[in-house]
Amino acid sequence: VQLQASGGGWVQAGGSLRLSCAASERTLGSYDVGWFRQAPGKEREFVAAFRKRTGDMYYADSVKGRFAISRDNAKNLVYLQMDNLKPEDTAVYHCGLEGTNGYYYIAYERFGFGPLGQGTQVTVSS
């Protein structure tokens, strides 16, 4: 399966962007889906996730109240709506699909993901 994140770009602080995650050969609505980001020199951060079994959504404290994960099953896309962006949100954003390559925790919930897809750069200027 190939995952592709898109929708990144440059935005001023306080602005918004919506990222999209597309997957080949998989129906995204049938899996847990997560969003990650990695800034230069920093560790990868697990920022948002959707639990397919319950329909619940989870967010890292750093983005809670500003980011929202959603799905469009008809288009087979998962989105990450990012509002009130801050310079510290600058990073390459990747999406991940349920798998066993690695396990991550967010809000005390454990998620397993396969290889992350190609990322999209988000740059927030102050």
PDB file of N, CA, C and O in Angstrom, residues 22-56:
ATOM      1  N   ALA A  22      -4.136   9.983   1.120  1.00  0.00           N
ATOM      2  CA  ALA A  22      -4.721   9.043   0.173  1.00  0.00           C
ATOM      3  C   ALA A  22      -3.948   7.741   0.227  1.00  0.00           C
ATOM      4  O   ALA A  22      -2.743   7.735   0.476  1.00  0.00           O
ATOM      5  N   ALA A  23      -4.644   6.649  -0.009  1.00  0.00           N
ATOM      6  CA  ALA A  23      -4.011   5.331   0.029  1.00  0.00           C
ATOM      7  C   ALA A  23      -4.383   4.541  -1.208  1.00  0.00           C
ATOM      8  O   ALA A  23      -5.537   4.556  -1.644  1.00  0.00           O
ATOM      9  N   SER A  24      -3.384   3.888  -1.764  1.00  0.00           N
ATOM     10  CA  SER A  24      -3.651   2.988  -2.886  1.00  0.00           C
ATOM     11  C   SER A  24      -3.942   1.604  -2.339  1.00  0.00           C
ATOM     12  O   SER A  24      -3.381   1.189  -1.329  1.00  0.00           O
ATOM     13  N   GLU A  25      -4.845   0.895  -2.960  1.00  0.00           N
ATOM     14  CA  GLU A  25      -5.131  -0.505  -2.636  1.00  0.00           C
ATOM     15  C   GLU A  25      -5.697  -0.723  -1.242  1.00  0.00           C
ATOM     16  O   GLU A  25      -5.673  -1.839  -0.736  1.00  0.00           O
ATOM     17  N   ARG A  26      -6.148   0.340  -0.571  1.00  0.00           N
ATOM     18  CA  ARG A  26      -6.748   0.168   0.747  1.00  0.00           C
ATOM     19  C   ARG A  26      -7.927   1.115   0.887  1.00  0.00           C
ATOM     20  O   ARG A  26      -7.905   2.220   0.370  1.00  0.00           O
ATOM     21  N   THR A  27      -8.933   0.668   1.625  1.00  0.00           N
ATOM     22  CA  THR A  27     -10.053   1.536   1.978  1.00  0.00           C
ATOM     23  C   THR A  27      -9.759   2.116   3.348  1.00  0.00           C
ATOM     24  O   THR A  27      -9.791   1.409   4.359  1.00  0.00           O
ATOM     25  N   LEU A  28      -9.457   3.403   3.382  1.00  0.00           N
ATOM     26  CA  LEU A  28      -8.986   4.018   4.619  1.00  0.00           C
ATOM     27  C   LEU A  28      -9.991   3.871   5.748  1.00  0.00           C
ATOM     28  O   LEU A  28      -9.612   3.752   6.913  1.00  0.00           O
ATOM     29  N   GLY A  29     -11.273   3.874   5.442  1.00  0.00           N
ATOM     30  CA  GLY A  29     -12.285   3.759   6.478  1.00  0.00           C
ATOM     31  C   GLY A  29     -12.276   2.429   7.200  1.00  0.00           C
ATOM     32  O   GLY A  29     -12.930   2.288   8.236  1.00  0.00           O
ATOM     33  N   SER A  30     -11.538   1.458   6.705  1.00  0.00           N
ATOM     34  CA  SER A  30     -11.492   0.135   7.322  1.00  0.00           C
ATOM     35  C   SER A  30     -10.323  -0.027   8.286  1.00  0.00           C
ATOM     36  O   SER A  30     -10.106  -1.109   8.829  1.00  0.00           O
ATOM     37  N   TYR A  31      -9.560   1.036   8.489  1.00  0.00           N
ATOM     38  CA  TYR A  31      -8.352   0.957   9.308  1.00  0.00           C
ATOM     39  C   TYR A  31      -8.252   2.138  10.275  1.00  0.00           C
ATOM     40  O   TYR A  31      -8.838   3.199  10.030  1.00  0.00           O
ATOM     41  N   ASP A  32      -7.477   1.911  11.338  1.00  0.00           N
ATOM     42  CA  ASP A  32      -7.024   3.058  12.135  1.00  0.00           C
ATOM     43  C   ASP A  32      -6.106   3.897  11.247  1.00  0.00           C
ATOM     44  O   ASP A  32      -5.321   3.361  10.466  1.00  0.00           O
ATOM     45  N   VAL A  33      -6.217   5.213  11.375  1.00  0.00           N
ATOM     46  CA  VAL A  33      -5.372   6.115  10.594  1.00  0.00           C
ATOM     47  C   VAL A  33      -4.783   7.154  11.535  1.00  0.00           C
ATOM     48  O   VAL A  33      -5.454   7.616  12.458  1.00  0.00           O
ATOM     49  N   GLY A  34      -3.536   7.491  11.310  1.00  0.00           N
ATOM     50  CA  GLY A  34      -2.893   8.480  12.154  1.00  0.00           C
ATOM     51  C   GLY A  34      -2.122   9.506  11.354  1.00  0.00           C
ATOM     52  O   GLY A  34      -1.763   9.278  10.193  1.00  0.00           O
ATOM     53  N   TRP A  35      -1.878  10.623  11.997  1.00  0.00           N
ATOM     54  CA  TRP A  35      -1.039  11.685  11.420  1.00  0.00           C
ATOM     55  C   TRP A  35       0.168  11.895  12.331  1.00  0.00           C
ATOM     56  O   TRP A  35       0.035  11.935  13.554  1.00  0.00           O
ATOM     57  N   PHE A  36       1.324  12.024  11.699  1.00  0.00           N
ATOM     58  CA  PHE A  36       2.576  12.242  12.391  1.00  0.00           C
ATOM     59  C   PHE A  36       3.232  13.482  11.804  1.00  0.00           C
ATOM     60  O   PHE A  36       2.940  13.887  10.685  1.00  0.00           O
ATOM     61  N   ARG A  37       4.173  14.033  12.562  1.00  0.00           N
ATOM     62  CA  ARG A  37       4.977  15.121  12.012  1.00  0.00           C
ATOM     63  C   ARG A  37       6.383  15.010  12.542  1.00  0.00           C
ATOM     64  O   ARG A  37       6.627  14.450  13.620  1.00  0.00           O
ATOM     65  N   GLN A  38       7.304  15.529  11.756  1.00  0.00           N
ATOM     66  CA  GLN A  38       8.698  15.548  12.178  1.00  0.00           C
ATOM     67  C   GLN A  38       9.345  16.827  11.709  1.00  0.00           C
ATOM     68  O   GLN A  38       9.359  17.122  10.511  1.00  0.00           O
ATOM     69  N   ALA A  39       9.853  17.569  12.664  1.00  0.00           N
ATOM     70  CA  ALA A  39      10.575  18.803  12.377  1.00  0.00           C
ATOM     71  C   ALA A  39      12.066  18.500  12.362  1.00  0.00           C
ATOM     72  O   ALA A  39      12.513  17.546  13.014  1.00  0.00           O
ATOM     73  N   PRO A  40      12.847  19.302  11.657  1.00  0.00           N
ATOM     74  CA  PRO A  40      14.291  19.066  11.606  1.00  0.00           C
ATOM     75  C   PRO A  40      14.903  19.027  13.004  1.00  0.00           C
ATOM     76  O   PRO A  40      14.642  19.897  13.836  1.00  0.00           O
ATOM     77  N   GLY A  41      15.673  17.985  13.261  1.00  0.00           N
ATOM     78  CA  GLY A  41      16.348  17.865  14.541  1.00  0.00           C
ATOM     79  C   GLY A  41      15.483  17.405  15.686  1.00  0.00           C
ATOM     80  O   GLY A  41      15.937  17.339  16.831  1.00  0.00           O
ATOM     81  N   LYS A  42      14.230  17.086  15.401  1.00  0.00           N
ATOM     82  CA  LYS A  42      13.316  16.659  16.459  1.00  0.00           C
ATOM     83  C   LYS A  42      12.806  15.252  16.174  1.00  0.00           C
ATOM     84  O   LYS A  42      12.809  14.783  15.049  1.00  0.00           O
ATOM     85  N   GLU A  43      12.327  14.599  17.224  1.00  0.00           N
ATOM     86  CA  GLU A  43      11.755  13.269  17.058  1.00  0.00           C
ATOM     87  C   GLU A  43      10.385  13.365  16.400  1.00  0.00           C
ATOM     88  O   GLU A  43       9.690  14.382  16.479  1.00  0.00           O
ATOM     89  N   ARG A  44      10.001  12.265  15.786  1.00  0.00           N
ATOM     90  CA  ARG A  44       8.683  12.185  15.181  1.00  0.00           C
ATOM     91  C   ARG A  44       7.616  12.314  16.278  1.00  0.00           C
ATOM     92  O   ARG A  44       7.734  11.740  17.349  1.00  0.00           O
ATOM     93  N   GLU A  45       6.595  13.053  15.993  1.00  0.00           N
ATOM     94  CA  GLU A  45       5.505  13.262  16.950  1.00  0.00           C
ATOM     95  C   GLU A  45       4.206  12.720  16.357  1.00  0.00           C
ATOM     96  O   GLU A  45       3.857  13.000  15.225  1.00  0.00           O
ATOM     97  N   PHE A  46       3.509  11.960  17.151  1.00  0.00           N
ATOM     98  CA  PHE A  46       2.216  11.375  16.775  1.00  0.00           C
ATOM     99  C   PHE A  46       1.167  12.403  17.174  1.00  0.00           C
ATOM    100  O   PHE A  46       0.970  12.643  18.356  1.00  0.00           O
ATOM    101  N   VAL A  47       0.493  13.032  16.222  1.00  0.00           N
ATOM    102  CA  VAL A  47      -0.333  14.186  16.563  1.00  0.00           C
ATOM    103  C   VAL A  47      -1.834  13.916  16.555  1.00  0.00           C
ATOM    104  O   VAL A  47      -2.573  14.597  17.270  1.00  0.00           O
ATOM    105  N   ALA A  48      -2.309  12.962  15.749  1.00  0.00           N
ATOM    106  CA  ALA A  48      -3.754  12.724  15.680  1.00  0.00           C
ATOM    107  C   ALA A  48      -4.018  11.321  15.176  1.00  0.00           C
ATOM    108  O   ALA A  48      -3.224  10.776  14.412  1.00  0.00           O
ATOM    109  N   ALA A  49      -5.121  10.746  15.624  1.00  0.00           N
ATOM    110  CA  ALA A  49      -5.452   9.393  15.190  1.00  0.00           C
ATOM    111  C   ALA A  49      -6.959   9.192  15.186  1.00  0.00           C
ATOM    112  O   ALA A  49      -7.687   9.813  15.968  1.00  0.00           O
ATOM    113  N   PHE A  50      -7.374   8.304  14.305  1.00  0.00           N
ATOM    114  CA  PHE A  50      -8.767   7.891  14.225  1.00  0.00           C
ATOM    115  C   PHE A  50      -8.831   6.398  14.497  1.00  0.00           C
ATOM    116  O   PHE A  50      -8.136   5.611  13.855  1.00  0.00           O
ATOM    117  N   ARG A  51      -9.659   5.994  15.479  1.00  0.00           N
ATOM    118  CA  ARG A  51      -9.824   4.589  15.824  1.00  0.00           C
ATOM    119  C   ARG A  51     -11.037   4.052  15.072  1.00  0.00           C
ATOM    120  O   ARG A  51     -12.177   4.454  15.360  1.00  0.00           O
ATOM    121  N   LYS A  52     -10.806   3.201  14.124  1.00  0.00           N
ATOM    122  CA  LYS A  52     -11.882   2.685  13.281  1.00  0.00           C
ATOM    123  C   LYS A  52     -12.951   1.954  14.087  1.00  0.00           C
ATOM    124  O   LYS A  52     -14.154   2.107  13.852  1.00  0.00           O
ATOM    125  N   ARG A  53     -12.522   1.169  15.091  1.00  0.00           N
ATOM    126  CA  ARG A  53     -13.449   0.313  15.838  1.00  0.00           C
ATOM    127  C   ARG A  53     -14.492   1.120  16.589  1.00  0.00           C
ATOM    128  O   ARG A  53     -15.665   0.738  16.661  1.00  0.00           O
ATOM    129  N   THR A  54     -14.101   2.266  17.126  1.00  0.00           N
ATOM    130  CA  THR A  54     -15.024   3.051  17.952  1.00  0.00           C
ATOM    131  C   THR A  54     -15.464   4.352  17.283  1.00  0.00           C
ATOM    132  O   THR A  54     -16.424   4.975  17.720  1.00  0.00           O
ATOM    133  N   GLY A  55     -14.728   4.774  16.266  1.00  0.00           N
ATOM    134  CA  GLY A  55     -15.005   6.074  15.664  1.00  0.00           C
ATOM    135  C   GLY A  55     -14.430   7.230  16.458  1.00  0.00           C
ATOM    136  O   GLY A  55     -14.694   8.392  16.145  1.00  0.00           O
ATOM    137  N   ASP A  56     -13.646   6.921  17.493  1.00  0.00           N
ATOM    138  CA  ASP A  56     -13.073   7.977  18.326  1.00  0.00           C
ATOM    139  C   ASP A  56     -11.840   8.588  17.671  1.00  0.00           C
ATOM    140  O   ASP A  56     -11.125   7.946  16.918  1.00  0.00           O
TER     141      ASP A  56
END
